[in-house]
mmCIF file of C-alpha atoms and ligand atoms in Angstrom:
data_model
loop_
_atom_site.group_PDB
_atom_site.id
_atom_site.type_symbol
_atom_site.label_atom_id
_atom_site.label_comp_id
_atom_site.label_asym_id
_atom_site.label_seq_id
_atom_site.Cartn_x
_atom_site.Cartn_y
_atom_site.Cartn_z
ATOM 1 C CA UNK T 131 15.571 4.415 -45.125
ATOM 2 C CA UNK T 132 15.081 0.490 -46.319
ATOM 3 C CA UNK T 133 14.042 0.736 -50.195
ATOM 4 C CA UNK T 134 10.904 -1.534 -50.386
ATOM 5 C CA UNK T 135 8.438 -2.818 -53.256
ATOM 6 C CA UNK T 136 5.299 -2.300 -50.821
ATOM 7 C CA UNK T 137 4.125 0.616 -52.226
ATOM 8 C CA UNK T 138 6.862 3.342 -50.523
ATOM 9 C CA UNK T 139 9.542 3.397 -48.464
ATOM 10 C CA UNK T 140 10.045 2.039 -45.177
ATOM 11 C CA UNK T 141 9.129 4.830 -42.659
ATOM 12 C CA UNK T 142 11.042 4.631 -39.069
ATOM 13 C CA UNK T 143 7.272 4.640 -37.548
ATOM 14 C CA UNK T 144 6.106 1.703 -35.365
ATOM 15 C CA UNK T 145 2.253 1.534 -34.501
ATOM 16 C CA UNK T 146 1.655 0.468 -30.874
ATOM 17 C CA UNK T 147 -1.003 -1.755 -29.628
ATOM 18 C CA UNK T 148 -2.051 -2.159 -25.838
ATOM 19 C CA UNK T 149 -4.882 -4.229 -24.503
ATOM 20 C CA UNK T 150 -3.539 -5.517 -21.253
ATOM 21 C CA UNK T 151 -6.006 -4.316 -18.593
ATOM 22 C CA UNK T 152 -8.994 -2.163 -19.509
ATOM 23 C CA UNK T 153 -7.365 0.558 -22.298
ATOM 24 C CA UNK T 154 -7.798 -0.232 -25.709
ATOM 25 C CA UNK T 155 -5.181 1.827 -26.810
ATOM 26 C CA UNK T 156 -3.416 2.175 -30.644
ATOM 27 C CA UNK T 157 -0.798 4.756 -31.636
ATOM 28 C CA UNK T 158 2.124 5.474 -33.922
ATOM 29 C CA UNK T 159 5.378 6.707 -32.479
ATOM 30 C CA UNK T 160 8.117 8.125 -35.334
ATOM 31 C CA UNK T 161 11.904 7.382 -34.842
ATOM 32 C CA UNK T 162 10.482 6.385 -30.798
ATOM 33 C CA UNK T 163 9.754 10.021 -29.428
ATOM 34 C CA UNK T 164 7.775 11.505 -31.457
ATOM 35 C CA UNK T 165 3.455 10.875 -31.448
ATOM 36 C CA UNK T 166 1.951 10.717 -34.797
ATOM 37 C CA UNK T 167 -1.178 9.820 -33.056
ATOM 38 C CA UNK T 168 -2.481 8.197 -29.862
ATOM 39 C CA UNK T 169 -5.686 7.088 -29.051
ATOM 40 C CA UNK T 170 -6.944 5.241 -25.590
ATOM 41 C CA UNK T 171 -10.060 4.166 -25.298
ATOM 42 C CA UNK T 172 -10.920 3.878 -21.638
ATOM 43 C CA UNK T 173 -13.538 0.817 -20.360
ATOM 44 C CA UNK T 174 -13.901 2.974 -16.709
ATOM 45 C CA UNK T 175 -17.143 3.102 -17.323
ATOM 46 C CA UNK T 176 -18.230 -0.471 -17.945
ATOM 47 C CA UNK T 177 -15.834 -1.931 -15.115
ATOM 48 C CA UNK T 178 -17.062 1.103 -12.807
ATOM 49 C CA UNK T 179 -20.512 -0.578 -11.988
ATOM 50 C CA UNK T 180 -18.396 -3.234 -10.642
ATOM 51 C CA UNK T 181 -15.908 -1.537 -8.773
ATOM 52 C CA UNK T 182 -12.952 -3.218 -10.532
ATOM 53 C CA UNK T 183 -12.283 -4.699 -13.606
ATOM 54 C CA UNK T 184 -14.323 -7.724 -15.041
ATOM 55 C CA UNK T 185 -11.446 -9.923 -17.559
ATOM 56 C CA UNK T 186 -14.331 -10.970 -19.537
ATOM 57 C CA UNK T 187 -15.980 -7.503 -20.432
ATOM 58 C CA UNK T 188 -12.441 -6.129 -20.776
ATOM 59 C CA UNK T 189 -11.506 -8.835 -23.467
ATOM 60 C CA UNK T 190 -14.722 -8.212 -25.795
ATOM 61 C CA UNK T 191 -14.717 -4.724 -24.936
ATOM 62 C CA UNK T 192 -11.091 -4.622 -26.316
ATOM 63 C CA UNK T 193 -12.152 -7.018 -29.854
ATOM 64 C CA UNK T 194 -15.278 -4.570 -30.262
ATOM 65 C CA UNK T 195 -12.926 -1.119 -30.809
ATOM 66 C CA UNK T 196 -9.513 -1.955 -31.497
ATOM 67 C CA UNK T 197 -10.294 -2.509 -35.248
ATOM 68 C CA UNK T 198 -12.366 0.950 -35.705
ATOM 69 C CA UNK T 199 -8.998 2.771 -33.377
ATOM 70 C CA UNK T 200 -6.443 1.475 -35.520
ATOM 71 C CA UNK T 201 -8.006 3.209 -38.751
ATOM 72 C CA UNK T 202 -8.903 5.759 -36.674
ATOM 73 C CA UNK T 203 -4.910 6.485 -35.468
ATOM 74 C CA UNK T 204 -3.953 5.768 -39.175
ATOM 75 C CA UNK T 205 -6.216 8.434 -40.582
ATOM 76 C CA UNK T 206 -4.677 11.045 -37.893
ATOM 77 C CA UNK T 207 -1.296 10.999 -38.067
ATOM 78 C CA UNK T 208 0.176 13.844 -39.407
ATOM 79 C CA UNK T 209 2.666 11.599 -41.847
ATOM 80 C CA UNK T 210 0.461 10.008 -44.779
ATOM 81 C CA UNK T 211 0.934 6.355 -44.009
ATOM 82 C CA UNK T 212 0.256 3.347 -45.177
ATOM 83 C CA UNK T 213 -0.148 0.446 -43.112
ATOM 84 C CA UNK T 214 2.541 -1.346 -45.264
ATOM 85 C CA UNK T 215 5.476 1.250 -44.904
ATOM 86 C CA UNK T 216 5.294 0.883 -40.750
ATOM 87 C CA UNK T 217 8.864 -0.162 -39.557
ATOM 88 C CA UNK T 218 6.802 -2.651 -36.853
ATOM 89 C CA UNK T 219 3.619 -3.635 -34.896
ATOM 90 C CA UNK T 220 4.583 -3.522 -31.659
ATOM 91 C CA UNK T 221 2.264 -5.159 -28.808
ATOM 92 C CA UNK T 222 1.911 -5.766 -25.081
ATOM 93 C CA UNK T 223 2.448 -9.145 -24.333
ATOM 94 C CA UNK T 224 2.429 -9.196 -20.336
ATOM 95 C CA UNK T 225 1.668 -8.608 -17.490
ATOM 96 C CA UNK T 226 -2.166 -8.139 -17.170
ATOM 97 C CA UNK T 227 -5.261 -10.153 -18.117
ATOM 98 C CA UNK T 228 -4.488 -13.216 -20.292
ATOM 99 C CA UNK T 229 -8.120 -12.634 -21.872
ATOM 100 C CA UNK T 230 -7.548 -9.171 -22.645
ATOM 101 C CA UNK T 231 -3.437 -9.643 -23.659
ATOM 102 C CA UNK T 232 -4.735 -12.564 -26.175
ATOM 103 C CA UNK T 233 -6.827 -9.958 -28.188
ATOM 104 C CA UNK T 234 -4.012 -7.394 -28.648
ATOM 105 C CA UNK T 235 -1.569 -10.010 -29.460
ATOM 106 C CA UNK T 236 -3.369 -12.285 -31.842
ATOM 107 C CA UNK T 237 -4.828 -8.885 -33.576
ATOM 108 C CA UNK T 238 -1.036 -7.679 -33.701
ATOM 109 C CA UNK T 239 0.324 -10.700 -35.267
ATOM 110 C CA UNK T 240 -2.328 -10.523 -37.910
ATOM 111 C CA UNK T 241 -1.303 -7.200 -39.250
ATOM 112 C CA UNK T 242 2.069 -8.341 -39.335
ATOM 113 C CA UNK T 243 1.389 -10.916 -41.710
ATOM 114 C CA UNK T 244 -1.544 -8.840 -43.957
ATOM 115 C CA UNK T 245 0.287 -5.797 -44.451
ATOM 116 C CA UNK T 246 4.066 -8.161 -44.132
ATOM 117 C CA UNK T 247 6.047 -6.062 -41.526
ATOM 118 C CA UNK T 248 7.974 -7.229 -38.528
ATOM 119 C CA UNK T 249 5.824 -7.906 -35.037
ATOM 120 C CA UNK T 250 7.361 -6.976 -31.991
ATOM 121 C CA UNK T 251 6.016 -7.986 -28.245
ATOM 122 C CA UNK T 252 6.800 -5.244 -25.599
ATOM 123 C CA UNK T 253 6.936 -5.661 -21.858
ATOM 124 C CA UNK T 254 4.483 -3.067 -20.038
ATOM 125 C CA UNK T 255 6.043 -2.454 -17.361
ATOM 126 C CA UNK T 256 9.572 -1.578 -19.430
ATOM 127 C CA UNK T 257 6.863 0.451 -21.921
ATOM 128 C CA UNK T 258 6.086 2.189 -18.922
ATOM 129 C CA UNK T 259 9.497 3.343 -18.734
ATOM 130 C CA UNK T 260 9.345 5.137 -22.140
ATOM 131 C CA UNK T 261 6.494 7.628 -21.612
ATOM 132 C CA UNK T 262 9.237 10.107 -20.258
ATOM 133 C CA UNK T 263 10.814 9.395 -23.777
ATOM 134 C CA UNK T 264 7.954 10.945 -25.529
ATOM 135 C CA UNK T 265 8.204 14.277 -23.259
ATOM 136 C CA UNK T 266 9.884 16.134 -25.979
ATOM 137 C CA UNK T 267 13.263 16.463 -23.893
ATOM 138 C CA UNK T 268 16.820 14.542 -25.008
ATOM 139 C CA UNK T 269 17.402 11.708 -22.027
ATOM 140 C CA UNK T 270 20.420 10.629 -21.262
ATOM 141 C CA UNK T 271 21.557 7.483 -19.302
ATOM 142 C CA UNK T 272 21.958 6.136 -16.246
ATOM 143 C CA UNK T 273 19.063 6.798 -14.528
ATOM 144 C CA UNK T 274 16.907 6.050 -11.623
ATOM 145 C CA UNK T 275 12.941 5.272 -12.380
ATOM 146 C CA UNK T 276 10.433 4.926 -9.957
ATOM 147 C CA UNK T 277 7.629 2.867 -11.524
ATOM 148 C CA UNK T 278 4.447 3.498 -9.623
ATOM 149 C CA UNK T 279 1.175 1.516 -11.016
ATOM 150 C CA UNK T 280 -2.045 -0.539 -10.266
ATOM 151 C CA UNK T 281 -0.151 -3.726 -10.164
ATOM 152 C CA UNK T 282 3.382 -2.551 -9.498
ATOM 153 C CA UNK T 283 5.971 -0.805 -7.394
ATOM 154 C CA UNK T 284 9.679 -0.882 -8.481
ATOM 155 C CA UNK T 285 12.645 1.133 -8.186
ATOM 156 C CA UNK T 286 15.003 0.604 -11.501
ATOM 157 C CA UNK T 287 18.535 1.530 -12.699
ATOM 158 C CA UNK T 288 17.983 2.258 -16.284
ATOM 159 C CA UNK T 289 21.645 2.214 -17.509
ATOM 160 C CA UNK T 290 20.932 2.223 -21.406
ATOM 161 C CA UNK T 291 18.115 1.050 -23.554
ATOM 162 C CA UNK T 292 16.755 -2.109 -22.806
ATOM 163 C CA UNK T 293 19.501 -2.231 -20.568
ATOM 164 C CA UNK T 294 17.861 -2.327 -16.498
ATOM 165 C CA UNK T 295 18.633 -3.377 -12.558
ATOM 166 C CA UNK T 296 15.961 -3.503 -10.365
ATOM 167 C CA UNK T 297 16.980 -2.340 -7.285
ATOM 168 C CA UNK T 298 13.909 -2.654 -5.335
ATOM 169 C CA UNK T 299 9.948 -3.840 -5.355
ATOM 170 C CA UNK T 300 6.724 -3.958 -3.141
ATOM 171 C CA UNK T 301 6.338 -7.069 -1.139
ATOM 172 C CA UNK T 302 2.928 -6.676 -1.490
ATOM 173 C CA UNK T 303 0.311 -4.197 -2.525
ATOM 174 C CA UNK T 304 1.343 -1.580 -5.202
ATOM 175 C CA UNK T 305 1.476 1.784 -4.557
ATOM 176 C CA UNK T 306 -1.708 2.212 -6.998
ATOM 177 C CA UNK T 307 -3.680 -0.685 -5.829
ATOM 178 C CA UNK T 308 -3.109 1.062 -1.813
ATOM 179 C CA UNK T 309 -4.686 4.067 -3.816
ATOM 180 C CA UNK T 310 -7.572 2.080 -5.487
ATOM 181 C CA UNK T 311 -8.065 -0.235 -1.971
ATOM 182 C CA UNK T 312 -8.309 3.432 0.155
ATOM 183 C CA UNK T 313 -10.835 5.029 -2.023
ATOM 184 C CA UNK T 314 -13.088 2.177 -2.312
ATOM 185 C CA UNK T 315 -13.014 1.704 1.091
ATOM 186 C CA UNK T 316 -14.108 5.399 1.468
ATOM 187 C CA UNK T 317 -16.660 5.005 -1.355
ATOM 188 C CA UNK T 318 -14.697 7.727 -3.443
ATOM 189 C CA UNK T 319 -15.414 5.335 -6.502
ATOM 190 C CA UNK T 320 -12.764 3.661 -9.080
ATOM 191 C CA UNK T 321 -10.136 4.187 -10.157
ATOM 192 C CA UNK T 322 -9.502 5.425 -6.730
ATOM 193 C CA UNK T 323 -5.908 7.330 -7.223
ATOM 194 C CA UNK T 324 -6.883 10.136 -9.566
ATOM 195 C CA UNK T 325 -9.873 10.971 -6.906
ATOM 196 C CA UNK T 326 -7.904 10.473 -4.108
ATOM 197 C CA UNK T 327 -5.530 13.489 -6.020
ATOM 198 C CA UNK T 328 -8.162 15.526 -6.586
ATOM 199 C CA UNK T 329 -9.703 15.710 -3.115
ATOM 200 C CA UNK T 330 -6.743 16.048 -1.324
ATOM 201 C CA UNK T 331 -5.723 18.890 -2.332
ATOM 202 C CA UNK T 332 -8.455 20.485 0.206
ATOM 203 C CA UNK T 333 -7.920 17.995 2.730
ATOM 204 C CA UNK T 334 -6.272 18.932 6.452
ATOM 205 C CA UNK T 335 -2.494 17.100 6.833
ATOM 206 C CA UNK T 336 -2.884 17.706 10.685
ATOM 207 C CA UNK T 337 -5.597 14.902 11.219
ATOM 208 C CA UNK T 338 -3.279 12.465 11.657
ATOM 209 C CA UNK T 339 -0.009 10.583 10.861
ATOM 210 C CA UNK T 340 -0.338 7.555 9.094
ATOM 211 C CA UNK T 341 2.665 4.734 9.375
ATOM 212 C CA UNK T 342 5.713 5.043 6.551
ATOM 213 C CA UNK T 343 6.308 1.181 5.703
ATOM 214 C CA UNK T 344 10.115 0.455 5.391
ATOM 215 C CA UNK T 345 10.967 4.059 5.155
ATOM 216 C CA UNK T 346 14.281 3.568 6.631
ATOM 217 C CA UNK T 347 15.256 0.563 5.217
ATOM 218 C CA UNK T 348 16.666 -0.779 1.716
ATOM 219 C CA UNK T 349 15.033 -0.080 -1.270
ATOM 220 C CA UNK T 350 11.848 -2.569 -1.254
ATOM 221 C CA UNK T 351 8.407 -0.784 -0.350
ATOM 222 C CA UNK T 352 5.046 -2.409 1.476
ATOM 223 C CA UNK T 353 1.605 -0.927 0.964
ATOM 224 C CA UNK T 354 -0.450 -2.900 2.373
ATOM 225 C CA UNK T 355 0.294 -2.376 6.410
ATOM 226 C CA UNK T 356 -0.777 1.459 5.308
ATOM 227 C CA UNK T 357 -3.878 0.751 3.632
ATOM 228 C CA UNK T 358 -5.042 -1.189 6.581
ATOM 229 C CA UNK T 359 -3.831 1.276 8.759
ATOM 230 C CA UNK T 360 -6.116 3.998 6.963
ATOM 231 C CA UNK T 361 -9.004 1.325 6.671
ATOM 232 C CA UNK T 362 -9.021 0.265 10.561
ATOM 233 C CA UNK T 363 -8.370 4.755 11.369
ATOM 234 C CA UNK T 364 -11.442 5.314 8.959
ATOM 235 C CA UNK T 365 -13.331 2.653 10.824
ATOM 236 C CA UNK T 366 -12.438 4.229 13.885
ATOM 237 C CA UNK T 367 -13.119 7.537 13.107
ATOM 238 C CA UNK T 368 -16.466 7.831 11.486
ATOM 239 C CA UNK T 369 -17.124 11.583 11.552
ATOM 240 C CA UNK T 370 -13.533 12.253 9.757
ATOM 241 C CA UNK T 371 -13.838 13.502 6.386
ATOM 242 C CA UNK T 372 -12.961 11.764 3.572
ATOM 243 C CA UNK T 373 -10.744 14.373 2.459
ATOM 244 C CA UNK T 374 -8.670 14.396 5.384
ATOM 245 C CA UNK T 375 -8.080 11.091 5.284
ATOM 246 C CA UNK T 376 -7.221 11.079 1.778
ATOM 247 C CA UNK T 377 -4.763 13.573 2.400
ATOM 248 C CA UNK T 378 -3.248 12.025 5.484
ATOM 249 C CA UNK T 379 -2.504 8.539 3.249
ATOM 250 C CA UNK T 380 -1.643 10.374 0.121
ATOM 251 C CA UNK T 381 1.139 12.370 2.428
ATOM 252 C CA UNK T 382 2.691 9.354 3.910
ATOM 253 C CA UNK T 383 2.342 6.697 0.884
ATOM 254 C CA UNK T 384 4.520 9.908 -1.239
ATOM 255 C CA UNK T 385 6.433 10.235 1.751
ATOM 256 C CA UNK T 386 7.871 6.722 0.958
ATOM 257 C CA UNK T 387 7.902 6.792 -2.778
ATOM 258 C CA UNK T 388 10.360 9.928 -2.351
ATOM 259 C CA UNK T 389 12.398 8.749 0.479
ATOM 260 C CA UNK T 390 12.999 5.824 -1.150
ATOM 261 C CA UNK T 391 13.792 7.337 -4.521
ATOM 262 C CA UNK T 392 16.591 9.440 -2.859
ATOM 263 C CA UNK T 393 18.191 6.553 -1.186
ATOM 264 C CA UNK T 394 18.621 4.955 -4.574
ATOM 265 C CA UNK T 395 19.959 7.640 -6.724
ATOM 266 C CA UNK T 396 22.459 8.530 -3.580
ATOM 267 C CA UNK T 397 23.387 4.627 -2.897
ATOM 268 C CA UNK T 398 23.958 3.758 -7.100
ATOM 269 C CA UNK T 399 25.304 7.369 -7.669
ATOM 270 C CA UNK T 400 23.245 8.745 -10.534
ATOM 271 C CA UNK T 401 21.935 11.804 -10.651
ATOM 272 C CA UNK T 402 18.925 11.569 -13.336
ATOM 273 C CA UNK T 403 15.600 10.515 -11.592
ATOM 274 C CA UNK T 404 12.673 9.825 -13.959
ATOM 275 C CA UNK T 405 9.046 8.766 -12.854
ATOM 276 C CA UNK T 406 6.833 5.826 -14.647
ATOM 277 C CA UNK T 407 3.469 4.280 -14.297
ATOM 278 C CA UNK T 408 -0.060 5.698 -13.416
ATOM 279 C CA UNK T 409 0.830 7.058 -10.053
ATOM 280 C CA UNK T 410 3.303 9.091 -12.002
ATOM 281 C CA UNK T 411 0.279 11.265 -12.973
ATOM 282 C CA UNK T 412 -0.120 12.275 -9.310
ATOM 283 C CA UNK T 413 0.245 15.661 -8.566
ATOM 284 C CA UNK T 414 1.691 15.350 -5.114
ATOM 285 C CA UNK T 415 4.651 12.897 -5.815
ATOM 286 C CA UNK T 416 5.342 14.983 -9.080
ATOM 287 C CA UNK T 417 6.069 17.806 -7.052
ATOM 288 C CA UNK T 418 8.003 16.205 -4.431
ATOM 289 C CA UNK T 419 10.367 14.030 -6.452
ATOM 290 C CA UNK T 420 10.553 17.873 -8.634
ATOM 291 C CA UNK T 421 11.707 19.736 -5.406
ATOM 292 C CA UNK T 422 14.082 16.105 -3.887
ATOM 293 C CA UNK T 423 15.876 16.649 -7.588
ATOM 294 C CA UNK T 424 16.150 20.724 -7.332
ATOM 295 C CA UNK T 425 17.701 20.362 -3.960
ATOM 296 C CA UNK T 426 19.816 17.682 -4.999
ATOM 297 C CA UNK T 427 20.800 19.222 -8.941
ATOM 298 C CA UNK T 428 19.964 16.201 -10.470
ATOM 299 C CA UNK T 429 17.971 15.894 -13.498
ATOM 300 C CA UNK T 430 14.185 14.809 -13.177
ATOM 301 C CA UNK T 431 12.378 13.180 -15.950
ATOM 302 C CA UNK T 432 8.287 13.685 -15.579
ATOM 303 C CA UNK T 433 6.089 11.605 -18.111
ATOM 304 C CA UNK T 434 3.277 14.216 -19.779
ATOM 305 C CA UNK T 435 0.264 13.322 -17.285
ATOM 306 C CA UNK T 436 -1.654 11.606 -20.086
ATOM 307 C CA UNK T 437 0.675 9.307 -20.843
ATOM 308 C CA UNK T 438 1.340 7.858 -17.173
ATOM 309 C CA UNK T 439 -1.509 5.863 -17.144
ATOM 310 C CA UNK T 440 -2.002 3.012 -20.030
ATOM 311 C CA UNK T 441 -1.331 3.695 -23.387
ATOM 312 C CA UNK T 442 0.167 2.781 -26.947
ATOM 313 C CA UNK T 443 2.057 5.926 -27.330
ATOM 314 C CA UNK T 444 5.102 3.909 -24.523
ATOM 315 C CA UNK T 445 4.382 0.644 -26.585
ATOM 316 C CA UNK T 446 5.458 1.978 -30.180
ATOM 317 C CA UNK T 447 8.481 3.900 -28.157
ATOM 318 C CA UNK T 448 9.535 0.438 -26.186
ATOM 319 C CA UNK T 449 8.632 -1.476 -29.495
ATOM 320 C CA UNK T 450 10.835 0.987 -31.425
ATOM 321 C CA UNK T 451 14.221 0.480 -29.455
ATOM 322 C CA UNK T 452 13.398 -3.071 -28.957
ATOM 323 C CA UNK T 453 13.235 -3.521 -32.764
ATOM 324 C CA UNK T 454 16.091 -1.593 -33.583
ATOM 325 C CA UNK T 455 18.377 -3.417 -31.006
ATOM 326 C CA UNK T 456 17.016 -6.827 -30.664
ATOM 327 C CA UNK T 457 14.939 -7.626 -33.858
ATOM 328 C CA UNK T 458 11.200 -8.203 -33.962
ATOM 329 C CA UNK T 459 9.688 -11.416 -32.460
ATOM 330 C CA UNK T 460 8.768 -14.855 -33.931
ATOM 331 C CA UNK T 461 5.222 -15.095 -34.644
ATOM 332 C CA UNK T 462 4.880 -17.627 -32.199
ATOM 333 C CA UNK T 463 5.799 -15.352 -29.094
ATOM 334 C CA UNK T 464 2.660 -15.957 -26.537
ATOM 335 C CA UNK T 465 0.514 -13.809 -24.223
ATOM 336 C CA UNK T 466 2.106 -14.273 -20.657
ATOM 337 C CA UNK T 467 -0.045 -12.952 -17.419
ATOM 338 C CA UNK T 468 2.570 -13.032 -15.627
ATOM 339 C CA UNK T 469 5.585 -11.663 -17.054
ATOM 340 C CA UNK T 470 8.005 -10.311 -15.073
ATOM 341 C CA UNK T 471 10.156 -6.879 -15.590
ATOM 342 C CA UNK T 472 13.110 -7.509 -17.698
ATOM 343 C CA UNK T 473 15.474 -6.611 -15.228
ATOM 344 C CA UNK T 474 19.540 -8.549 -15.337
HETATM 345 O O1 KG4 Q 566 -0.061 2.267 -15.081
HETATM 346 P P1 KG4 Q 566 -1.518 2.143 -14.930
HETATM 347 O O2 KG4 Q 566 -2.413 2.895 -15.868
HETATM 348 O O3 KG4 Q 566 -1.975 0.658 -15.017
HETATM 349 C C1 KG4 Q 566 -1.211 -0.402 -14.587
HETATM 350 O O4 KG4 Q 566 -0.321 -0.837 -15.375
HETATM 351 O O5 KG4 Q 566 -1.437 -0.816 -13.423
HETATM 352 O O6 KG4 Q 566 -1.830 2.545 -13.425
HETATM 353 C C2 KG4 Q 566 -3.122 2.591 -12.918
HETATM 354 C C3 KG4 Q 566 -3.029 3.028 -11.463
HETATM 355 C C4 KG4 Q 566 -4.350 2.907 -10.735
HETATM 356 O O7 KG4 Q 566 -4.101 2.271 -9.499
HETATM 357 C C5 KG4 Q 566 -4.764 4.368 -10.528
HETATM 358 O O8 KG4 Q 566 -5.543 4.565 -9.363
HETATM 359 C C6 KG4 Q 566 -3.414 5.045 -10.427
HETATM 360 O O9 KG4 Q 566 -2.631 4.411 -11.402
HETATM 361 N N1 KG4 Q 566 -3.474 6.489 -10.687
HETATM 362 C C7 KG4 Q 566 -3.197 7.430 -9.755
HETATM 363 C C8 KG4 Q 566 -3.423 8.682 -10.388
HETATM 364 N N2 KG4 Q 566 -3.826 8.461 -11.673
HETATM 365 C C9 KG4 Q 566 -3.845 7.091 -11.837
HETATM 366 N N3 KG4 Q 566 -2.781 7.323 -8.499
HETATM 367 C C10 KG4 Q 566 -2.590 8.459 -7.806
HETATM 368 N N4 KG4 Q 566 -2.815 9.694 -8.326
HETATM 369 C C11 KG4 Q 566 -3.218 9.847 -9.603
HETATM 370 N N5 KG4 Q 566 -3.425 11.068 -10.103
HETATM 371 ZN ZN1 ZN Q 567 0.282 0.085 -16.886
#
């Protein structure tokens, strides 16, 4: 541990910050797996009279609490920190809404310089990949991770820290935006995949067999021939229940995810398989990618269900490997919308 004059030593804690869609979430991650604390605060509610999320209300939403939730995750860690002995502040800085990035990154950059510690920006989508890091269990490298969220679809090679191939992506919709699309269309409400979960599990597979995009080829994935496929079914079918259909798409868009997952780990040879992302939290592809790795003896790697979706918790863990093997960021690093998965 780094001697310093700031009033203690230099703990190996980073605090996270994520603002990129519509979590304001803050946490603080020791020596990246371990959660001091980790708080989301979830705008489902606002954005739910809407049906999606509004940039605007998610950008003042996040200014409004992100203040009060960083005191708030100070005051609970178990460690007695002070804001001046963090190792980093580690932030999103893409993809998602430039509105809502610009809050988290401006507010991260201005801790850095009050309390003078290092600022680090994080990629979400290779944050994602470190929720499985904070499961408690030692992970070992290579692996194969499925990432499976609102605005993505990707199957990676993880060979080493910061180290990734991607092997394959959607061509269009994400597995979690087919989810979202589906219920909405059924008026199950938003955010559709954590409904469409729940009411499957009563729902009849025999109704009927929905198509499995791409299933036998390559390692890319398409969503969006399915969810119109369940749309135009639904259409045709009024008296069908909602659960059934649920169900029916739920069965074949897992179908896919698994299939697909198999064909990597057997084509790359690696046999660790670890899941990523808010579809992660999904019960059915959880056990299915379980039993594909039992049959096969490979190791599976399952993210704790509440961090799948958004959170800080997978920042502070990125941000903490990111610091420790690249160095933190210049102060001038911007927002980016669009940033794309940090793949060589
Ligand atoms: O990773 P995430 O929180 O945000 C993005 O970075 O996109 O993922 C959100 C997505 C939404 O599409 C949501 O419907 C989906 O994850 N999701 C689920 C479940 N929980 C969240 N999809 C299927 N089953 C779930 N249990
Ligand atoms: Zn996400």
């Amino acid at each position: 541990m780094n001697q310093t004059n700031k009033g203690g030593p230099t703990l190996p804690v980073v605090l996270g910050i994520e603002t990129s869609c519509d979590e304001t979430a803050v946490a603080l991650v020791r020596d990246g797996y371990s959660i001091e604390s980790s708080l989301v605060s979830s705008q489902v509610d606002l954005h739910a009279l809407f049906g999606g999320v509004v940039p605007e209300l998610a950008s003042r939403a996040h200014l409004e609490i992100l203040p009060a939730l960083i005191d708030d995750a100070l005051d609970r860690a178990s460690l007695n920190i002070s804001p001046r002995q963090l190792q980093c502040v580690a932030v999103t800085q893409g993809p998602g809404l430039i509105g809502a990035l610009l809050v988290g990154v401006s507010y991260a950059k201005a801790l850095s310089l009050a309390w003078e510690v290092p600022f680090v920006v994080v990629n979400h989508l290779e944050a994602h990949l470190y929720a499985s890091f904070l499961a408690g269990e030692p992970m070992e490298f290579p692996m194969i991770v499925l990432l499976v969220s609102g605005g993505h679809t990707m199957l990676i090679h993880m060979k080493d820290h910061l180290n990734y191939t991607l092997l394959g992506q959607t061509h269009d919709d994400a597995a979690g935006e087919a989810f979202d699309k589906v219920a909405r269309f059924l008026g199950l409400g938003y955010p559709g995949g954590p409904i469409i979960d729940r009411i499957s599990t009563e729902g009849n597979l025999g109704l009927v067999t929905f198509p499995r995009p791409m299933i036998n080829e390559g390692l890319d994935f398409s969503f969006s021939g399915l969810k119109t496929a369940v749309i135009r079914w639904a259409q045709n079918n009024p008296e069908a229940s909602e659960k059934d259909i649920a169900a029916c798409f739920q069965e074949a868009c897992v179908d896919v995810l698994v299939r697909k997952t198999e064909r990597a780990a057997k084509m790359i040879g690696v046999d660790r398989v670890c899941l990523a992302g808010g579809v992660g939290a999904n019960s059915l592809l959880r056990k299915r990618l379980g039993e594909l790795c039992q049959e096969n003896g490979w190791e599976v790697f399952l993210p704790p269900i509440a961090l799948c979706t958004d959170n800080a918790a997978m920042v502070a863990a990125c941000g903490h490997w990111k610091f420790n093997r690249v160095g933190p960021s210049p102060l001038d690093s911007p927002a980016v919308a669009s940033l794309g998965f940090p793949a060589s």
